[in-house]
Amino acid sequence: MQYLKLLRPKHWAKNLFLFIPPFFAGEIFLVEKLKVLGLAFVCFSLVASSIYVINDYMDIEADRAHPVKKNRPLASGAVSPAAGLAVFVLAVLLGFGLAYFISYKFMFVLGIYFLLNLGYSFGLKNISILDILILASGFVLRVKAGGVAGDVAISEWLNIMVFLLAVFMAFAKRRDDVLHKLSSGKDLRKASKGYNLDFLNASLALVSAVIIVAYIMYTMAPETMEHFKTYRLYYTSIFVIAGLLRYLQITYVDNDTGSPTKILYKDRFIQLTILLWILSFYVIIYLPTNKSFFE
């Protein structure tokens, strides 16, 4: 169980971003593409887990001083550093070995993700702003990998919105670190020295506003309406706005945004907005009707 915990399987939910390109392209139910995307999901999960392992290995001492991270397998001593490195190597070999059966282009995108996050673990995470940009780029690379694996073109709007959403969540997470610093007097990470509440609050407000505007512009863009043969995609913006407002509520009112993945698994409101957003898109894009569903 400790070795499984070391791989952080709960965080594999982030790799569902690989399925976004075929979903928006209206091809999510094509069995052959789902098989390839399923394998791509496994590859990304293994490589992402290898990054979690090496990150924990590099941060053993710092994690021992953290109120939550001290319970991680390497920090707590449940898994030895040597065993952790062995798991890291195994996960990398398996991830890239399976990626070979998808395509070289997919392996290339996966390689960029791996190297970028390896640099993050070895010190880039200590540079304010850059740490957030690297985290956000990881989600864009997931979407790119899903497009390559599924042989689906990806719009610039999709990349922009995924990047902005990831930046938003990263800022919220950094705000949680700053709150801990104010209460305990200890920095959870070196990059936290470059942030304070005023800066993070302003950044969250700015990015959330840009996300909403960008999403509405995407749904109403002529090329989007032409691609999906409907102008009604802007109806789905209500769920995007509701989800962002809920996340801001958790951030500002509950002061509990340390883990976006935890919020995804536990917050019923967020789960409901995501479900309704997916269902609304399904109704608009996938229902095979000659007339509009709404007429």
Coordinates of N, CA, C and O in Angstrom, one line a residue, residues 43-219:
C43 N 0.1 5.4 -20.0 CA 1.5 5.9 -20.1 C 1.7 7.2 -19.4 O 2.7 7.4 -18.7
F44 N 0.8 8.2 -19.5 CA 0.9 9.4 -18.8 C 0.8 9.2 -17.3 O 1.5 9.9 -16.5
S45 N 0.0 8.3 -16.8 CA -0.1 8.1 -15.4 C 1.2 7.5 -14.8 O 1.6 7.9 -13.7
L46 N 1.8 6.6 -15.6 CA 3.1 6.0 -15.1 C 4.2 7.1 -15.1 O 4.9 7.2 -14.1
V47 N 4.3 7.9 -16.1 CA 5.3 8.9 -16.2 C 5.1 10.0 -15.1 O 6.0 10.5 -14.5
A48 N 3.8 10.4 -15.0 CA 3.4 11.4 -14.0 C 3.8 10.9 -12.6 O 4.3 11.6 -11.7
S49 N 3.5 9.6 -12.3 CA 3.9 9.0 -11.0 C 5.4 9.0 -10.8 O 5.8 9.2 -9.7
S50 N 6.1 8.8 -11.9 CA 7.6 8.8 -11.7 C 8.1 10.2 -11.3 O 9.0 10.3 -10.5
I51 N 7.4 11.2 -11.8 CA 7.7 12.6 -11.4 C 7.4 12.8 -9.9 O 8.1 13.5 -9.2
Y52 N 6.2 12.3 -9.5 CA 5.8 12.4 -8.1 C 6.9 11.8 -7.2 O 7.2 12.3 -6.1
V53 N 7.4 10.6 -7.6 CA 8.3 9.9 -6.8 C 9.6 10.7 -6.7 O 10.2 10.8 -5.6
I54 N 10.2 11.2 -7.8 CA 11.4 11.9 -7.8 C 11.3 13.2 -7.1 O 12.2 13.7 -6.4
N55 N 10.1 13.8 -7.2 CA 9.8 15.0 -6.4 C 9.8 14.8 -4.9 O 10.4 15.6 -4.2
D56 N 9.2 13.7 -4.5 CA 9.2 13.3 -3.1 C 10.6 13.0 -2.6 O 11.0 13.3 -1.5
Y57 N 11.4 12.4 -3.5 CA 12.8 12.0 -3.2 C 13.6 13.3 -2.9 O 14.4 13.3 -2.0
M58 N 13.4 14.3 -3.8 CA 14.2 15.5 -3.6 C 13.8 16.3 -2.4 O 14.5 17.1 -1.9
D59 N 12.5 16.1 -2.0 CA 11.9 17.0 -0.9 C 11.8 16.2 0.4 O 10.9 16.6 1.2
I60 N 12.5 15.2 0.6 CA 12.3 14.3 1.8 C 12.4 15.2 3.1 O 11.5 15.1 3.9
E61 N 13.4 16.0 3.2 CA 13.6 16.8 4.4 C 12.6 17.9 4.6 O 12.0 18.1 5.7
A62 N 12.2 18.5 3.4 CA 11.2 19.6 3.5 C 9.9 19.0 3.8 O 9.1 19.6 4.6
D63 N 9.5 17.8 3.3 CA 8.2 17.2 3.5 C 8.1 16.8 5.0 O 7.0 16.8 5.5
R64 N 9.2 16.5 5.6 CA 9.1 16.0 7.0 C 8.7 17.2 7.9 O 8.2 17.0 9.0
A65 N 8.8 18.4 7.5 CA 8.4 19.6 8.3 C 7.0 20.1 7.9 O 6.5 21.0 8.5
H66 N 6.4 19.4 6.9 CA 5.1 19.8 6.4 C 4.0 19.0 7.2 O 4.2 17.8 7.5
P67 N 2.9 19.7 7.6 CA 1.9 19.0 8.5 C 1.2 17.8 7.8 O 0.7 16.9 8.5
V68 N 1.1 17.8 6.5 CA 0.5 16.8 5.7 C 1.5 15.9 5.0 O 1.4 14.7 5.1
K69 N 2.4 16.5 4.3 CA 3.4 15.8 3.5 C 4.3 14.9 4.3 O 5.0 14.0 3.7
K70 N 4.4 15.1 5.6 CA 5.3 14.3 6.4 C 4.8 12.9 6.5 O 5.6 12.0 6.8
N71 N 3.6 12.6 6.1 CA 3.1 11.2 6.1 C 3.3 10.5 4.7 O 2.9 9.4 4.6
R72 N 3.9 11.2 3.8 CA 4.2 10.5 2.5 C 5.2 9.4 2.7 O 6.0 9.5 3.7
P73 N 5.2 8.4 1.9 CA 6.0 7.2 2.1 C 7.5 7.5 2.3 O 8.1 6.9 3.2
L74 N 8.1 8.3 1.5 CA 9.5 8.6 1.6 C 9.8 9.5 2.8 O 10.8 9.2 3.6
A75 N 9.0 10.5 3.1 CA 9.3 11.4 4.2 C 9.1 10.6 5.5 O 9.8 10.9 6.5
S76 N 8.1 9.7 5.6 CA 7.8 9.0 6.8 C 8.8 7.8 7.1 O 8.8 7.3 8.2
G77 N 9.5 7.5 6.0 CA 10.4 6.3 6.1 C 9.8 5.0 5.8 O 10.5 3.9 5.9
A78 N 8.5 5.0 5.4 CA 7.8 3.7 5.1 C 8.4 3.1 3.8 O 8.4 1.9 3.7
V79 N 9.0 3.9 2.9 CA 9.7 3.4 1.7 C 11.1 4.0 1.8 O 11.2 5.3 2.0
S80 N 12.1 3.2 1.5 CA 13.5 3.7 1.6 C 13.8 4.6 0.3 O 13.2 4.3 -0.7
P81 N 14.7 5.5 0.4 CA 15.1 6.3 -0.8 C 15.5 5.4 -2.0 O 15.2 5.7 -3.1
A82 N 16.3 4.4 -1.7 CA 16.7 3.5 -2.8 C 15.6 2.8 -3.5 O 15.5 2.7 -4.7
A83 N 14.6 2.4 -2.7 CA 13.4 1.7 -3.3 C 12.6 2.7 -4.1 O 12.0 2.4 -5.1
G84 N 12.6 4.0 -3.6 CA 11.9 5.0 -4.3 C 12.5 5.3 -5.7 O 11.8 5.4 -6.7
L85 N 13.8 5.3 -5.7 CA 14.5 5.5 -7.0 C 14.2 4.3 -8.0 O 14.1 4.5 -9.2
A86 N 14.2 3.1 -7.4 CA 13.9 2.0 -8.2 C 12.5 2.1 -8.8 O 12.3 1.7 -10.0
V87 N 11.5 2.5 -8.0 CA 10.1 2.7 -8.5 C 10.1 3.8 -9.6 O 9.4 3.6 -10.6
F88 N 10.9 4.8 -9.4 CA 11.0 5.9 -10.4 C 11.5 5.4 -11.8 O 10.8 5.6 -12.8
V89 N 12.5 4.6 -11.8 CA 13.1 4.1 -13.0 C 12.1 3.1 -13.7 O 11.9 3.2 -14.9
L90 N 11.5 2.3 -12.9 CA 10.5 1.3 -13.4 C 9.3 2.0 -14.1 O 8.9 1.6 -15.1
A91 N 8.8 3.0 -13.4 CA 7.7 3.8 -13.9 C 8.0 4.5 -15.2 O 7.2 4.5 -16.2
V92 N 9.2 5.0 -15.3 CA 9.6 5.7 -16.6 C 9.8 4.7 -17.7 O 9.3 5.0 -18.8
L93 N 10.4 3.6 -17.4 CA 10.6 2.6 -18.5 C 9.3 2.0 -19.0 O 9.1 1.8 -20.2
L94 N 8.4 1.7 -18.0 CA 7.1 1.2 -18.4 C 6.3 2.2 -19.2 O 5.6 1.9 -20.2
G95 N 6.3 3.5 -18.8 CA 5.5 4.6 -19.4 C 6.0 4.8 -20.8 O 5.2 4.8 -21.8
F96 N 7.3 4.9 -21.0 CA 7.8 5.2 -22.4 C 7.8 3.9 -23.2 O 7.6 4.0 -24.5
G97 N 7.9 2.7 -22.6 CA 7.8 1.5 -23.3 C 6.4 1.3 -24.0 O 6.3 0.9 -25.1
L98 N 5.4 1.6 -23.2 CA 4.0 1.5 -23.7 C 3.7 2.6 -24.7 O 3.0 2.3 -25.7
A99 N 4.3 3.7 -24.5 CA 4.1 4.9 -25.5 C 4.6 4.5 -26.8 O 4.1 5.1 -27.9
Y100 N 5.6 3.7 -26.9 CA 6.2 3.2 -28.2 C 5.1 2.6 -29.1 O 5.2 2.8 -30.3
F101 N 4.2 2.0 -28.5 CA 3.1 1.3 -29.3 C 2.0 2.3 -29.8 O 1.1 1.9 -30.5
I102 N 2.1 3.5 -29.4 CA 1.1 4.5 -29.8 C 1.6 5.3 -31.0 O 1.1 5.1 -32.1
S103 N 2.7 6.1 -30.8 CA 3.3 6.8 -31.9 C 4.5 7.5 -31.4 O 4.7 7.8 -30.2
Y104 N 5.4 7.8 -32.4 CA 6.6 8.6 -32.0 C 6.2 10.0 -31.6 O 6.9 10.6 -30.7
K105 N 5.2 10.6 -32.2 CA 4.8 11.9 -31.8 C 4.3 12.0 -30.4 O 4.5 12.9 -29.7
F106 N 3.5 10.9 -30.0 CA 3.1 10.8 -28.6 C 4.2 10.7 -27.7 O 4.3 11.4 -26.6
M107 N 5.2 9.9 -28.0 CA 6.4 9.7 -27.2 C 7.1 11.1 -27.0 O 7.7 11.4 -26.0
F108 N 7.2 11.8 -28.1 CA 7.8 13.1 -28.1 C 7.1 14.1 -27.1 O 7.8 14.7 -26.3
V109 N 5.8 14.2 -27.2 CA 5.0 15.0 -26.3 C 5.2 14.5 -24.8 O 5.4 15.3 -23.9
L110 N 5.2 13.2 -24.6 CA 5.4 12.6 -23.3 C 6.8 13.0 -22.8 O 7.0 13.2 -21.6
G111 N 7.7 12.9 -23.7 CA 9.1 13.3 -23.3 C 9.3 14.7 -22.9 O 10.0 15.0 -21.9
I112 N 8.6 15.6 -23.6 CA 8.7 17.0 -23.2 C 8.1 17.2 -21.8 O 8.6 17.9 -20.9
Y113 N 6.9 16.5 -21.6 CA 6.3 16.6 -20.3 C 7.2 16.1 -19.2 O 7.4 16.7 -18.1
F114 N 7.9 15.0 -19.5 CA 8.8 14.4 -18.5 C 9.9 15.3 -18.2 O 10.3 15.5 -17.0
L115 N 10.6 15.8 -19.2 CA 11.8 16.6 -19.0 C 11.4 18.0 -18.3 O 12.2 18.4 -17.4
L116 N 10.3 18.5 -18.7 CA 9.8 19.8 -18.1 C 9.6 19.6 -16.6 O 10.0 20.4 -15.7
N117 N 8.9 18.5 -16.2 CA 8.6 18.3 -14.8 C 9.8 17.8 -14.1 O 9.9 17.9 -12.8
L118 N 10.7 17.1 -14.7 CA 12.0 16.7 -14.1 C 12.8 18.0 -13.7 O 13.3 18.0 -12.6
G119 N 12.8 19.0 -14.6 CA 13.4 20.2 -14.3 C 12.7 20.9 -13.1 O 13.4 21.5 -12.3
Y120 N 11.4 20.8 -13.1 CA 10.6 21.4 -12.0 C 11.0 20.7 -10.7 O 11.2 21.4 -9.7
S121 N 11.2 19.4 -10.6 CA 11.5 18.7 -9.4 C 13.0 19.0 -9.0 O 13.2 19.1 -7.8
F122 N 13.8 19.3 -9.9 CA 15.2 19.6 -9.6 C 15.6 21.0 -9.3 O 16.7 21.4 -9.2
G123 N 14.5 21.9 -9.2 CA 14.8 23.3 -8.8 C 14.0 24.4 -9.4 O 13.9 25.4 -8.8
L124 N 13.4 24.1 -10.6 CA 12.6 25.2 -11.2 C 11.4 25.5 -10.4 O 10.8 26.6 -10.5
K125 N 10.9 24.6 -9.6 CA 9.8 24.8 -8.7 C 10.0 25.9 -7.7 O 9.1 26.4 -7.1
N126 N 11.3 26.2 -7.5 CA 11.7 27.2 -6.5 C 11.6 28.7 -7.0 O 11.9 29.6 -6.3
I127 N 11.3 28.8 -8.3 CA 11.3 30.1 -8.9 C 9.8 30.6 -9.1 O 9.0 29.9 -9.8
S128 N 9.5 31.6 -8.4 CA 8.1 32.1 -8.4 C 7.6 32.5 -9.8 O 8.4 32.9 -10.6
I129 N 6.4 32.2 -10.1 CA 5.7 32.4 -11.4 C 6.1 31.3 -12.3 O 5.2 30.7 -12.9
L130 N 7.4 31.0 -12.5 CA 7.8 29.9 -13.3 C 7.2 28.6 -12.9 O 6.9 27.8 -13.7
D131 N 7.2 28.4 -11.6 CA 6.6 27.2 -11.0 C 5.2 27.0 -11.5 O 4.7 25.9 -11.9
I132 N 4.4 28.1 -11.5 CA 3.0 28.0 -11.9 C 2.9 27.8 -13.4 O 2.0 27.0 -13.8
L133 N 3.7 28.4 -14.2 CA 3.7 28.3 -15.6 C 4.0 26.8 -16.0 O 3.5 26.3 -17.0
I134 N 5.0 26.2 -15.3 CA 5.3 24.8 -15.6 C 4.2 23.9 -15.3 O 3.9 23.0 -16.1
L135 N 3.6 24.1 -14.1 CA 2.4 23.2 -13.8 C 1.3 23.4 -14.8 O 0.7 22.4 -15.2
A136 N 1.0 24.6 -15.2 CA 0.0 24.8 -16.2 C 0.3 24.2 -17.6 O -0.5 23.6 -18.3
S137 N 1.6 24.3 -17.9 CA 2.0 23.7 -19.2 C 1.9 22.2 -19.2 O 1.6 21.6 -20.3
G138 N 1.9 21.6 -18.1 CA 1.7 20.1 -18.0 C 0.3 19.7 -18.4 O 0.2 18.7 -19.1
F139 N -0.7 20.5 -18.1 CA -2.0 20.2 -18.5 C -2.2 20.5 -20.0 O -2.9 19.7 -20.7
V140 N -1.6 21.5 -20.6 CA -1.6 21.7 -22.0 C -1.0 20.6 -22.8 O -1.5 20.1 -23.8
L141 N 0.1 20.0 -22.2 CA 0.8 18.9 -22.9 C -0.1 17.6 -22.8 O 0.0 16.8 -23.7
R142 N -0.8 17.5 -21.7 CA -1.8 16.4 -21.7 C -2.8 16.5 -22.8 O -3.1 15.5 -23.4
V143 N -3.4 17.7 -23.0 CA -4.3 17.9 -24.1 C -3.7 17.6 -25.4 O -4.3 16.9 -26.3
K144 N -2.5 18.1 -25.6 CA -1.7 17.9 -26.9 C -1.5 16.4 -27.1 O -1.7 15.9 -28.2
A145 N -1.1 15.7 -26.0 CA -0.9 14.3 -26.1 C -2.2 13.5 -26.5 O -2.2 12.6 -27.3
G146 N -3.3 14.0 -25.9 CA -4.6 13.3 -26.3 C -5.0 13.6 -27.7 O -5.5 12.7 -28.4
G147 N -4.6 14.8 -28.3 CA -4.9 15.1 -29.7 C -4.0 14.2 -30.6 O -4.5 13.7 -31.6
V148 N -2.8 14.1 -30.2 CA -1.8 13.3 -31.0 C -2.2 11.8 -31.0 O -2.3 11.1 -32.0
A149 N -2.5 11.3 -29.8 CA -2.9 9.9 -29.7 C -4.2 9.6 -30.4 O -4.4 8.5 -31.0
G150 N -5.2 10.5 -30.3 CA -6.5 10.3 -30.9 C -6.6 10.8 -32.3 O -7.6 10.7 -33.0
D151 N -5.4 11.3 -32.8 CA -5.4 11.9 -34.2 C -6.5 12.9 -34.4 O -7.3 12.8 -35.3
V152 N -6.6 13.9 -33.5 CA -7.6 14.9 -33.5 C -6.9 16.3 -33.5 O -6.0 16.5 -32.7
A153 N -7.4 17.2 -34.3 CA -6.9 18.6 -34.3 C -7.3 19.3 -33.0 O -8.5 19.1 -32.6
I154 N -6.5 20.1 -32.5 CA -6.8 20.9 -31.3 C -6.8 22.4 -31.6 O -5.9 22.9 -32.2
S155 N -7.9 23.0 -31.2 CA -8.0 24.4 -31.4 C -7.2 25.2 -30.5 O -6.9 24.8 -29.4
E156 N -6.8 26.4 -30.9 CA -6.0 27.3 -30.0 C -6.9 27.7 -28.8 O -6.3 27.9 -27.7
W157 N -8.2 27.8 -29.0 CA -9.0 28.2 -27.9 C -9.0 27.2 -26.8 O -8.9 27.5 -25.6
L158 N -8.9 25.9 -27.1 CA -8.9 24.8 -26.2 C -7.6 24.9 -25.4 O -7.6 24.8 -24.1
N159 N -6.5 25.1 -26.0 CA -5.2 25.2 -25.3 C -5.2 26.4 -24.4 O -4.7 26.3 -23.3
I160 N -5.7 27.5 -24.8 CA -5.7 28.7 -24.0 C -6.6 28.5 -22.7 O -6.1 28.8 -21.6
M161 N -7.7 27.9 -22.9 CA -8.6 27.7 -21.7 C -8.1 26.7 -20.7 O -8.2 26.9 -19.5
V162 N -7.5 25.6 -21.2 CA -6.9 24.6 -20.3 C -5.7 25.3 -19.6 O -5.6 25.1 -18.4
F163 N -4.9 26.0 -20.3 CA -3.7 26.7 -19.6 C -4.2 27.7 -18.6 O -3.7 27.7 -17.4
L164 N -5.2 28.5 -18.9 CA -5.7 29.4 -17.9 C -6.4 28.7 -16.7 O -6.2 29.2 -15.5
L165 N -7.1 27.7 -16.9 CA -7.7 26.9 -15.8 C -6.6 26.4 -14.9 O -6.7 26.4 -13.7
A166 N -5.6 25.8 -15.5 CA -4.5 25.3 -14.7 C -3.7 26.3 -13.9 O -3.4 26.1 -12.7
V167 N -3.6 27.5 -14.5 CA -2.9 28.6 -13.8 C -3.8 29.1 -12.6 O -3.3 29.3 -11.5
F168 N -5.1 29.1 -12.9 CA -6.0 29.5 -11.8 C -5.9 28.5 -10.6 O -5.8 29.0 -9.4
M169 N -5.9 27.2 -10.9 CA -5.8 26.3 -9.8 C -4.5 26.3 -9.1 O -4.4 26.2 -7.8
A170 N -3.4 26.6 -9.8 CA -2.1 26.7 -9.2 C -2.0 27.9 -8.3 O -1.4 27.8 -7.2
F171 N -2.5 29.0 -8.7 CA -2.6 30.2 -7.9 C -3.3 29.9 -6.6 O -2.9 30.4 -5.5
A172 N -4.4 29.2 -6.7 CA -5.2 28.9 -5.5 C -4.4 28.0 -4.6 O -4.5 28.2 -3.3
K173 N -3.7 27.1 -5.1 CA -2.9 26.2 -4.3 C -1.7 27.0 -3.6 O -1.4 26.8 -2.4
R174 N -1.1 27.9 -4.3 CA -0.1 28.8 -3.7 C -0.7 29.6 -2.6 O 0.0 29.9 -1.6
R175 N -1.9 30.1 -2.8 CA -2.5 30.9 -1.7 C -2.7 30.1 -0.4 O -2.5 30.6 0.7
D176 N -3.0 28.8 -0.6 CA -3.1 27.9 0.6 C -1.7 27.8 1.3 O -1.7 27.8 2.5
D177 N -0.6 27.7 0.5 CA 0.7 27.7 1.1 C 1.0 29.0 1.9 O 1.6 28.9 2.9
V178 N 0.6 30.1 1.3 CA 0.9 31.4 2.0 C 0.1 31.5 3.3 O 0.6 32.0 4.3
L179 N -1.2 31.0 3.3 CA -2.0 31.0 4.5 C -1.3 30.1 5.6 O -1.3 30.5 6.8
H180 N -0.7 29.0 5.2 CA 0.0 28.2 6.1 C 1.2 28.9 6.7 O 1.5 28.8 7.9
K181 N 1.9 29.6 5.8 CA 3.1 30.4 6.2 C 2.7 31.4 7.3 O 3.4 31.6 8.2
L182 N 1.6 32.1 7.0 CA 1.1 33.1 8.0 C 0.8 32.6 9.3 O 0.9 33.2 10.4
S183 N 0.2 31.3 9.3 CA -0.2 30.7 10.6 C 0.9 30.0 11.3 O 0.9 30.0 12.6
S184 N 1.9 29.5 10.6 CA 2.9 28.7 11.2 C 4.3 29.4 11.2 O 5.2 29.0 12.0
G185 N 4.4 30.4 10.3 CA 5.7 31.1 10.2 C 6.7 30.3 9.4 O 7.9 30.7 9.2
K186 N 6.3 29.2 8.7 CA 7.2 28.4 7.9 C 6.8 28.4 6.5 O 5.6 28.3 6.2
D187 N 7.8 28.5 5.6 CA 7.6 28.4 4.1 C 7.5 26.9 3.8 O 8.4 26.1 4.1
L188 N 6.4 26.5 3.1 CA 6.2 25.1 2.6 C 7.1 24.9 1.4 O 7.4 23.8 1.1
R189 N 7.4 25.9 0.6 CA 8.2 25.8 -0.6 C 8.9 27.1 -0.8 O 8.4 28.2 -0.4
K190 N 10.1 27.1 -1.4 CA 10.9 28.3 -1.6 C 10.2 29.3 -2.4 O 10.4 30.5 -2.3
A191 N 9.4 28.8 -3.4 CA 8.7 29.8 -4.3 C 7.7 30.6 -3.6 O 7.3 31.7 -4.1
S192 N 7.3 30.2 -2.4 CA 6.3 30.9 -1.6 C 6.8 32.3 -1.2 O 6.0 33.2 -1.0
K193 N 8.1 32.5 -1.2 CA 8.7 33.8 -0.8 C 8.3 34.9 -1.9 O 8.4 36.1 -1.6
G194 N 8.0 34.4 -3.1 CA 7.6 35.4 -4.1 C 6.1 35.7 -4.2 O 5.7 36.4 -5.1
Y195 N 5.4 35.2 -3.2 CA 3.9 35.4 -3.2 C 3.4 36.0 -1.9 O 4.0 35.7 -0.9
N196 N 2.4 36.7 -2.0 CA 1.7 37.1 -0.8 C 0.2 37.1 -1.1 O -0.3 37.0 -2.2
L197 N -0.7 37.3 -0.1 CA -2.1 37.2 -0.2 C -2.6 38.3 -1.2 O -3.5 37.9 -2.1
D198 N -2.1 39.5 -1.1 CA -2.6 40.5 -2.1 C -2.4 40.2 -3.5 O -3.3 40.3 -4.4
F199 N -1.2 39.7 -3.8 CA -0.8 39.3 -5.2 C -1.6 38.2 -5.6 O -2.2 38.2 -6.8
L200 N -1.8 37.1 -4.8 CA -2.5 35.9 -5.2 C -4.0 36.2 -5.3 O -4.7 35.7 -6.2
N201 N -4.6 37.0 -4.5 CA -6.0 37.3 -4.6 C -6.3 38.1 -5.9 O -7.3 37.8 -6.6
A202 N -5.4 39.0 -6.2 CA -5.6 39.8 -7.4 C -5.4 38.9 -8.6 O -6.1 39.0 -9.6
S203 N -4.4 38.0 -8.6 CA -4.2 37.1 -9.7 C -5.3 36.1 -9.9 O -5.7 35.9 -11.1
L204 N -5.9 35.6 -8.8 CA -7.1 34.7 -8.9 C -8.3 35.4 -9.6 O -8.9 34.9 -10.4
A205 N -8.5 36.7 -9.1 CA -9.6 37.4 -9.7 C -9.4 37.7 -11.2 O -10.3 37.6 -12.0
L206 N -8.2 38.1 -11.5 CA -7.8 38.4 -12.9 C -8.0 37.1 -13.8 O -8.7 37.2 -14.9
V207 N -7.4 36.0 -13.4 CA -7.4 34.8 -14.2 C -8.8 34.2 -14.3 O -9.2 33.8 -15.4
S208 N -9.6 34.2 -13.3 CA -10.9 33.7 -13.3 C -11.8 34.5 -14.3 O -12.6 34.0 -15.1
A209 N -11.6 35.8 -14.3 CA -12.4 36.7 -15.2 C -12.0 36.4 -16.7 O -12.8 36.3 -17.6
V210 N -10.7 36.2 -16.9 CA -10.2 35.9 -18.3 C -10.7 34.6 -18.7 O -11.1 34.4 -19.9
I211 N -10.8 33.6 -17.8 CA -11.3 32.3 -18.2 C -12.7 32.4 -18.7 O -13.1 31.8 -19.7
I212 N -13.5 33.1 -17.9 CA -15.0 33.2 -18.3 C -15.1 33.9 -19.6 O -15.9 33.4 -20.5
V213 N -14.4 35.0 -19.8 CA -14.5 35.7 -21.1 C -14.0 34.9 -22.3 O -14.6 34.8 -23.3
A214 N -12.8 34.2 -22.0 CA -12.3 33.3 -23.1 C -13.2 32.2 -23.5 O -13.4 31.8 -24.6
Y215 N -13.9 31.6 -22.4 CA -14.8 30.5 -22.7 C -16.0 31.0 -23.5 O -16.4 30.3 -24.5
I216 N -16.6 32.1 -23.1 CA -17.7 32.6 -23.9 C -17.3 33.0 -25.3 O -18.1 32.7 -26.3
M217 N -16.1 33.6 -25.5 CA -15.7 33.9 -26.8 C -15.5 32.7 -27.7 O -15.8 32.7 -28.9
Y218 N -15.0 31.6 -27.0 CA -14.8 30.3 -27.7 C -16.1 29.8 -28.2 O -16.2 29.4 -29.4
T219 N -17.1 29.8 -27.3 CA -18.4 29.2 -27.7 C -19.1 30.0 -28.8 O -19.9 29.4 -29.6

